[in-house]
CSV table of C-alpha atoms in Angstrom, one decimal:
chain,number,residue,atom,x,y,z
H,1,UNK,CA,107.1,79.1,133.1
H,2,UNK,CA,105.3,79.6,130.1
H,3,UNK,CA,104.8,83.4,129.2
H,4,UNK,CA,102.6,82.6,125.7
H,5,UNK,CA,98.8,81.7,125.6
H,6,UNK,CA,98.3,79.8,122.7
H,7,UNK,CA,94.7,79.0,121.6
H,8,UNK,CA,94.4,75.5,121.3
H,9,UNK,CA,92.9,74.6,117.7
H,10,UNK,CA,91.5,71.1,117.5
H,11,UNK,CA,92.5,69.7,113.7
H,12,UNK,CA,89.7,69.6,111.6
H,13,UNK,CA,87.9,66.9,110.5
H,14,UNK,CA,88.4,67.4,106.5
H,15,UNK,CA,91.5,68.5,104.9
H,16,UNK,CA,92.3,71.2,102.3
H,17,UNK,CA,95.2,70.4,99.4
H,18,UNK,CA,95.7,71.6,96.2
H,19,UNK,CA,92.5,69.9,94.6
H,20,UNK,CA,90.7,72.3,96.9
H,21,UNK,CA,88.3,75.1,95.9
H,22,UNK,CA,88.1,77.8,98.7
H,23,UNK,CA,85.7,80.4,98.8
H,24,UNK,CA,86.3,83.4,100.8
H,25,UNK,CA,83.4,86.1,101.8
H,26,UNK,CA,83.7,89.0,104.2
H,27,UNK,CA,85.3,91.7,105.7
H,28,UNK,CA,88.8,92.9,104.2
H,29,UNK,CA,90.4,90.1,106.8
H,30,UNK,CA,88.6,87.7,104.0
H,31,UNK,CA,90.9,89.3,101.0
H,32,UNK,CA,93.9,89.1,103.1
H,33,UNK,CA,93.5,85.4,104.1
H,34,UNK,CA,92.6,84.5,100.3
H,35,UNK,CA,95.9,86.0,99.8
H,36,UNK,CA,97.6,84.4,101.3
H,37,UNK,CA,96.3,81.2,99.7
H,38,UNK,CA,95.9,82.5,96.0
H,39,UNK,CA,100.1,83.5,96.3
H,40,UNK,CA,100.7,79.8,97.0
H,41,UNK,CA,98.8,78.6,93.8
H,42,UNK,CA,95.4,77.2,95.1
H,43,UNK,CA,92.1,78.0,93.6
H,44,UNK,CA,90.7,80.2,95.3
H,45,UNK,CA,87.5,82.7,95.0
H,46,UNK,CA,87.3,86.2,96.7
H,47,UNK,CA,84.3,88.2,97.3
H,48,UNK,CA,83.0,88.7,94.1
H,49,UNK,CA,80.9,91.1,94.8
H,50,UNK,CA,83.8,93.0,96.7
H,51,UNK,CA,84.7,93.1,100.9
H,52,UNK,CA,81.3,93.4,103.3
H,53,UNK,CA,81.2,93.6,107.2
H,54,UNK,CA,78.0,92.7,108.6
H,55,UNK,CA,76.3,89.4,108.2
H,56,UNK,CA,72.7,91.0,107.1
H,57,UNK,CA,74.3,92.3,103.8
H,58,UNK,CA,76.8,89.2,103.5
H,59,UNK,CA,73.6,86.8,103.6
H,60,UNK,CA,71.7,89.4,100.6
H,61,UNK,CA,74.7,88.7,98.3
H,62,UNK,CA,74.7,85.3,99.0
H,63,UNK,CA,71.1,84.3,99.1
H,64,UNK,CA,71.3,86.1,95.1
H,65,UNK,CA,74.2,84.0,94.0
H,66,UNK,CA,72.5,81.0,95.4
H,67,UNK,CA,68.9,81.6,94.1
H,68,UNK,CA,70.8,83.0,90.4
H,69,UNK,CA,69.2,86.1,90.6
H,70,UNK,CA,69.7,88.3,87.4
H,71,UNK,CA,70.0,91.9,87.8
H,72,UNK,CA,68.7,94.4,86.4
H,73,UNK,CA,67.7,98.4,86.3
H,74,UNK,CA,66.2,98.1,89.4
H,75,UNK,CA,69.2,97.4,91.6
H,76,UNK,CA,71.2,99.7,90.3
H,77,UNK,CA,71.3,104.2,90.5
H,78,UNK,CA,72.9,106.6,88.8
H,79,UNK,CA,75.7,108.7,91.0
H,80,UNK,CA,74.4,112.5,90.0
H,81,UNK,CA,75.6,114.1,92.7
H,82,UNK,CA,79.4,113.3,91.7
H,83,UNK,CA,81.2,111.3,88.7
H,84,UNK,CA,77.4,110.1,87.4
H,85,UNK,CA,78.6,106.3,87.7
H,86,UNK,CA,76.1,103.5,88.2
H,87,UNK,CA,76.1,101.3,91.3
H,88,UNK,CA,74.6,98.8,93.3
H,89,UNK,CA,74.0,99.1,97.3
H,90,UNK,CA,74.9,94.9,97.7
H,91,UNK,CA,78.1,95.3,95.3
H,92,UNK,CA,81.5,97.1,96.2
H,93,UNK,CA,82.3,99.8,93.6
H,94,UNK,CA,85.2,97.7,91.6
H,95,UNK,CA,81.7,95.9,89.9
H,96,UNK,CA,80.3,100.1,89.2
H,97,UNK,CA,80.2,101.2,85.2
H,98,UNK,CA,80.2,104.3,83.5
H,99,UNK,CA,76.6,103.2,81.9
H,100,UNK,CA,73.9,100.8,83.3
H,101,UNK,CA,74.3,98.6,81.0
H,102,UNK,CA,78.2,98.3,82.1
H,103,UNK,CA,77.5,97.3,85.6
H,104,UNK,CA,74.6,95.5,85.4
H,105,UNK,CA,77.0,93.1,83.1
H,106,UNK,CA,79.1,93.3,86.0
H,107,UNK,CA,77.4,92.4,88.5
H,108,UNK,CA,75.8,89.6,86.5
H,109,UNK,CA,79.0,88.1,85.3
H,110,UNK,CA,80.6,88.0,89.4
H,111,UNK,CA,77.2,86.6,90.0
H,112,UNK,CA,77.7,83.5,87.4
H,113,UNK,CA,81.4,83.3,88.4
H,114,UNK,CA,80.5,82.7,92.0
H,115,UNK,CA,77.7,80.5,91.8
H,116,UNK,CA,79.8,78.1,89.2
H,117,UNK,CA,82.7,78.5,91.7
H,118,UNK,CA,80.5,77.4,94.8
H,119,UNK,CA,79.0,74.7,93.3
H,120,UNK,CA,82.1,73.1,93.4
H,121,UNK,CA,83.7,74.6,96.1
H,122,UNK,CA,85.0,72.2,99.0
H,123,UNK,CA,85.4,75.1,101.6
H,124,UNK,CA,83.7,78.7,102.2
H,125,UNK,CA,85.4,80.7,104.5
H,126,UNK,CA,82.9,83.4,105.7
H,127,UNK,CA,84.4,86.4,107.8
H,128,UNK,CA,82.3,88.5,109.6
H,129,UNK,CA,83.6,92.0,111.2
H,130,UNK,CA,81.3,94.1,112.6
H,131,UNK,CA,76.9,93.9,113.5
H,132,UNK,CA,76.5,97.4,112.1
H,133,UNK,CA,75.0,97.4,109.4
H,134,UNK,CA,73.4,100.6,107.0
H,135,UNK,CA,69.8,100.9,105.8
H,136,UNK,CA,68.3,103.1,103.2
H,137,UNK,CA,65.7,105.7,104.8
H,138,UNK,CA,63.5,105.4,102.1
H,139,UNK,CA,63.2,101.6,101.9
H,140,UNK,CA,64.5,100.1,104.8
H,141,UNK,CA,67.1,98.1,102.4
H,142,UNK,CA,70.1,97.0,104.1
H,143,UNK,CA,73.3,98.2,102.0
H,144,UNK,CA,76.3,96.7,101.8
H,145,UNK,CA,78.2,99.4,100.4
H,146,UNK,CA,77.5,103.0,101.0
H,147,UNK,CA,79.2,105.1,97.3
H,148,UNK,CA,79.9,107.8,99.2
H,149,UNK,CA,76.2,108.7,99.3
H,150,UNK,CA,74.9,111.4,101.3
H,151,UNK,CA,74.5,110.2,104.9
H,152,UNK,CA,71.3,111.4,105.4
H,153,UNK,CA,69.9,108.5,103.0
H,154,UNK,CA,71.0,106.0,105.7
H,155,UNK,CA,70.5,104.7,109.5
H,156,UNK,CA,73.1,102.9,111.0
H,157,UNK,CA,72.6,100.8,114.1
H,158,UNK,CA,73.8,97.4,115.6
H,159,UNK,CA,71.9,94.5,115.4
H,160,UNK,CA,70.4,92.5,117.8
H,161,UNK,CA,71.6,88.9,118.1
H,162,UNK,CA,68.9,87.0,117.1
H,163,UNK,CA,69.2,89.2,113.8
H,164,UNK,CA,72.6,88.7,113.1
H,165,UNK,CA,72.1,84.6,113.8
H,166,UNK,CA,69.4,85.0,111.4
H,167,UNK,CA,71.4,86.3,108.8
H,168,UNK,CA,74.4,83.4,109.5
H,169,UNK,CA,72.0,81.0,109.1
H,170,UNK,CA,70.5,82.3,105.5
H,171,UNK,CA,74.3,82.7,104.6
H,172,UNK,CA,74.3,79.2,105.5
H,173,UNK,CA,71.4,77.7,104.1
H,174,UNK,CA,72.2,79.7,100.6
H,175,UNK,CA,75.1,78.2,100.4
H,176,UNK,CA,73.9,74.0,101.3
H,177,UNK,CA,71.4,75.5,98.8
H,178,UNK,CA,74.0,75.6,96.0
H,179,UNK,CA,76.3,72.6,97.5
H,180,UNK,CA,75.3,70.2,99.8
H,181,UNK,CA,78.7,69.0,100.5
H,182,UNK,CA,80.8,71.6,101.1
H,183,UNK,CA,82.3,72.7,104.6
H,184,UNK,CA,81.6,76.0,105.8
H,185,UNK,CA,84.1,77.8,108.0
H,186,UNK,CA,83.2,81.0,110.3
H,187,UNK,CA,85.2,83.7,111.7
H,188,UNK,CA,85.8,86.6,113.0
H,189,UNK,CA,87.9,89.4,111.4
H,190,UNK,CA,90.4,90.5,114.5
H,191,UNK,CA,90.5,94.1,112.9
H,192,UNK,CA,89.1,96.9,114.7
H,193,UNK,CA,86.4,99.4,113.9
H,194,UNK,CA,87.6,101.7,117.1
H,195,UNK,CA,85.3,104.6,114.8
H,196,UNK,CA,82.4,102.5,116.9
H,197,UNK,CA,84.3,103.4,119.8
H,198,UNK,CA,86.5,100.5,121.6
H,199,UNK,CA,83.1,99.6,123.8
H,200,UNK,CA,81.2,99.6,120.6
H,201,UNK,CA,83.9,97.7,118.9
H,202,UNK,CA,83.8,94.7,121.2
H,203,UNK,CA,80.1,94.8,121.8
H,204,UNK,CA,79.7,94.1,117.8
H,205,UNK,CA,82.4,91.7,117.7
H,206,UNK,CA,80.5,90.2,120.8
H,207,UNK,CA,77.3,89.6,119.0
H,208,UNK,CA,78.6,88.4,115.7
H,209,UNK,CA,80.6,85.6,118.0
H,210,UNK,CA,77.5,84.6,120.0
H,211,UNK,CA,75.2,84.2,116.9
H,212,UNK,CA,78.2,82.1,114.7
H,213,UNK,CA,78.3,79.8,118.1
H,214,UNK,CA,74.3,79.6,117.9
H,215,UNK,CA,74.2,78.7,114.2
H,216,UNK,CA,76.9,75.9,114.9
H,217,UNK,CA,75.1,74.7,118.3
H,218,UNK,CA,71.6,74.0,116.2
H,219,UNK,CA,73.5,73.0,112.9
H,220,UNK,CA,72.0,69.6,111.9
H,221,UNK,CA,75.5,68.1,112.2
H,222,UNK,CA,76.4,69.6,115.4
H,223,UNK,CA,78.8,69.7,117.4
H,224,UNK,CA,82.4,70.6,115.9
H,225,UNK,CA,80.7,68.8,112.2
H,226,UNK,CA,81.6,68.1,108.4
H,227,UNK,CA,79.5,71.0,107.8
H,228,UNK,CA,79.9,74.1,109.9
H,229,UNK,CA,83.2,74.8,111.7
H,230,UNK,CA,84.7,78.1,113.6
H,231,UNK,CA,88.2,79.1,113.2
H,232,UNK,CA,89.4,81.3,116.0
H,233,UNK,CA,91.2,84.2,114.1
H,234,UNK,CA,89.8,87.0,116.1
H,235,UNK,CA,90.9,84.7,119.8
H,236,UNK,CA,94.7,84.7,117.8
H,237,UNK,CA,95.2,88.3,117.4
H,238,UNK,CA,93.4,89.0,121.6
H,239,UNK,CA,95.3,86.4,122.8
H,240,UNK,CA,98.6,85.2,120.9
H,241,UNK,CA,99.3,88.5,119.4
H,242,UNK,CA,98.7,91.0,122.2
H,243,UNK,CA,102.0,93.0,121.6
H,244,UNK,CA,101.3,96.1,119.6
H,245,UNK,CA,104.4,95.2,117.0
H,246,UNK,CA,101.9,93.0,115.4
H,247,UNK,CA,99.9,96.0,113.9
H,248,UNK,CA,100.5,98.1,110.8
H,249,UNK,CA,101.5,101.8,111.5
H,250,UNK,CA,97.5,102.5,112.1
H,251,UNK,CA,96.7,100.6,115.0
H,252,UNK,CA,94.0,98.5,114.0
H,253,UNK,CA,94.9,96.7,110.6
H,254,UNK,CA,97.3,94.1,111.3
H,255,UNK,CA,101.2,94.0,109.8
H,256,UNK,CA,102.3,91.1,107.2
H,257,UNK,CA,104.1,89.1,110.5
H,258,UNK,CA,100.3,89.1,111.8
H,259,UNK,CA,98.6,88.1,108.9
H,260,UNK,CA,101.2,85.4,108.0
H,261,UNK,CA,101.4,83.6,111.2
H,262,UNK,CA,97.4,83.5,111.2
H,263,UNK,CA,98.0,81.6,107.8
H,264,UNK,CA,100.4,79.6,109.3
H,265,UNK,CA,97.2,78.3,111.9
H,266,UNK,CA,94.7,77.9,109.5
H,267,UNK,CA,97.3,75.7,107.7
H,268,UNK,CA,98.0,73.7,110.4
H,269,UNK,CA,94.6,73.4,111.1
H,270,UNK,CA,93.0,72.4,107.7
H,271,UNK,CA,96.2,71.4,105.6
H,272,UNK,CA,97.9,67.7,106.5
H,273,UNK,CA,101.7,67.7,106.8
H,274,UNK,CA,101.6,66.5,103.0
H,275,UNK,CA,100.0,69.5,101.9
H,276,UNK,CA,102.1,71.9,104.1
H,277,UNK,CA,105.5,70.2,102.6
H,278,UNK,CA,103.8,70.6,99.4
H,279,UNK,CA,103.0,74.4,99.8
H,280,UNK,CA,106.9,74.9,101.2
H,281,UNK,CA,108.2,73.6,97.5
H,282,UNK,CA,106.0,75.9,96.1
H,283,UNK,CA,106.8,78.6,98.2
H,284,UNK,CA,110.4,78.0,97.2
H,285,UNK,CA,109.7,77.5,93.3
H,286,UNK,CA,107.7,80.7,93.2
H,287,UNK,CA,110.5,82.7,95.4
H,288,UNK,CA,112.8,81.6,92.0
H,289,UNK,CA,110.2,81.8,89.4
H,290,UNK,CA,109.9,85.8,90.3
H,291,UNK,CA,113.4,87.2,90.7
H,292,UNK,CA,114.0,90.1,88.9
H,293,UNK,CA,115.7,89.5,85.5
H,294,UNK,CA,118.3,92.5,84.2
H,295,UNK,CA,118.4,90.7,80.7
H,296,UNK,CA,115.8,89.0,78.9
H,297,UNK,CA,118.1,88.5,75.6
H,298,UNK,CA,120.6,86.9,77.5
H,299,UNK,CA,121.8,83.3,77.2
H,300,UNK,CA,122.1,82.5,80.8
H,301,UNK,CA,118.3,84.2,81.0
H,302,UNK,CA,117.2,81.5,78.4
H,303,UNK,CA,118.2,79.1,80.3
H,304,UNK,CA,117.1,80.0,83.9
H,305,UNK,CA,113.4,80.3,81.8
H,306,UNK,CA,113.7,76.7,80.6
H,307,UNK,CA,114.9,75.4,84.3
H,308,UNK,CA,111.8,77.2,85.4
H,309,UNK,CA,109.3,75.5,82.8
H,310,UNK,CA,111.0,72.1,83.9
H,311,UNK,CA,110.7,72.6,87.3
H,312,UNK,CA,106.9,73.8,87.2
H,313,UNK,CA,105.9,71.0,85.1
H,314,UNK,CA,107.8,68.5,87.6
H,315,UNK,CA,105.7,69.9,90.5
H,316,UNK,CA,102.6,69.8,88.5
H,317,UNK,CA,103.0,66.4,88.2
H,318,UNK,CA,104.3,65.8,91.8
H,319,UNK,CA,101.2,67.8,93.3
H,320,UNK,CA,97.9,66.9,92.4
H,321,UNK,CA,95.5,69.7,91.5
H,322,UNK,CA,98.7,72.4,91.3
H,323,UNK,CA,98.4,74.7,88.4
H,324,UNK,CA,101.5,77.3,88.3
H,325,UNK,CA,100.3,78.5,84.5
């Protein structure tokens, strides 16, 4: 008798390893995933222009990294009613300055970054979490980050599904824009936003998942292609990881044990049993490489530092595309 549902992931038809460039967009699900591969060592990228929810604003960042779009005074404002910092409605406030000038450079410099990342990149991982999305009264703009504005500048409402499949496919026509052969993976961030009610929550979770299954059902490609792919991380949490001991003390965000065994499919998924035995000796290396040291002077820490530098360079040279510098 079998008392687990496992979701059966078909493996897919490219591979990641450590000569990989990943890309990672979305929700805060996206940081955590990137995580997860950045603490192993692989090159990864992670929303340079900070976490977003909703595919409308997710496709505006994109579409300006794609079409190197240079910003300037006019997509950035001043904060008066607060700390007088300078933002921009498409960019999370980690890229906000003191001065204009200091986060237009921002922005501009994670704009480069990314679109010299994606050019190269072998896979984009784009997480979606919710079909709300903001809009400025006064313009209509869709905003990807609020700044703690007053909430009378904004309307909130869900989109409809032929919006948000609209949006998936600018988000994926931006990036083929940039790099014609790179695979784009879709999914859906298994995190809750129960503020939308639990009706609300699965209703918006509903219509991202339809329109990611429309833009991958009229992909060029399709079906299941070298292009666009879905990875089933919101069907995990549902359906493997029912049990509320899988949470963090919130409710909604999920605990480490959650996060790590979604890892553990996506590796199985996109990473050949090479790769994974090469991730374990790194896992191991790195488990070593950061114990704490008590004594820095001391003989026997000289010469755990010079095992280490042997070691690292011996992997380096075992696993192609590994950098542990």
């Amino acid at each position: 008798m079998n008392f687990f549902t496992k979701i059966d992931i078909p493996a897919a038809d490219f591979k990641i390893d450590y000569t990989s460039r990943l890309a990672f967009f979305g929700s805060c699900f996206a940081d955590n995933i990137s995580a997860q591969f950045a603490s192993r060592k692989f090159n990864v990228l992670a929303n340079p222009f900070g976490t977003v929810y909703n595919p409308v604003s997710l496709a505006s960042q994109i579409k300006a990294i794609a079409d190197g779009k240079v910003f300037g005074e006019e997509d950035v404002f001043q904060d008066t009613r607060c700390d007088g910092l300078w933002h921009c409605w498409d960019a999370h406030s980690s890229l906000s300055g003191t001065t204009k000038e200091e986060c237009i450079g921002k922005l501009n410099a994670a704009a480069t970054q990314a679109r010299d990342f994606l050019q190269k990149a072998s896979v984009i991982f784009i997480t979606l979490g919710s079909a709300f999305v903001y809009y400025l009264k006064n313009s209509g703009k869709p905003v990807a980050n609020c700044h703690r504005q007053d909430p009378n500048l904004f309307t909130r409402r869900m989109i409809s599904i032929d919006e948000a499949t609209e949006a998936i496919h600018g988000i994926a026509t931006s990036i083929r824009q940039l790099n014609q052969n790179v695979h784009i993976v879709f999914t859906v961030s298994p995190i809750r936003h129960l503020g939308d009610g639990a009706h609300g929550n699965n209703l918006s979770k509903a219509t991202v998942l339809l329109a990611i299954n429309k833009e991958i059902a009229t992909s060029p490609l399709a079906p299941r292609n070298n292009t666009v792919d879905y990875f089933p991380s919101y069907e995990i949490v549902m359906d493997e990881l029912r049990d509320y001991r899988f949470y963090a003390d919130d409710m909604v965000h999920l605990s480490k044990i959650a996060e790590d065994y979604i890892f553990v499919r996506m590796a199985e998924t996109y990473c050949d049993s090479t790769t994974r035995e090469n991730m374990a000796k790194v896992e191991k290396f790195l488990k070593m490489a950061n114990h704490r040291i008590q004594d820095e002077s001391s003989p026997a820490t000289q010469e755990l530092k010079k095992k280490l530098a042997t070691q690292a360079a011996e992997l380096e040279r075992q696993i192609m595309g590994l950098k542990l510098g």
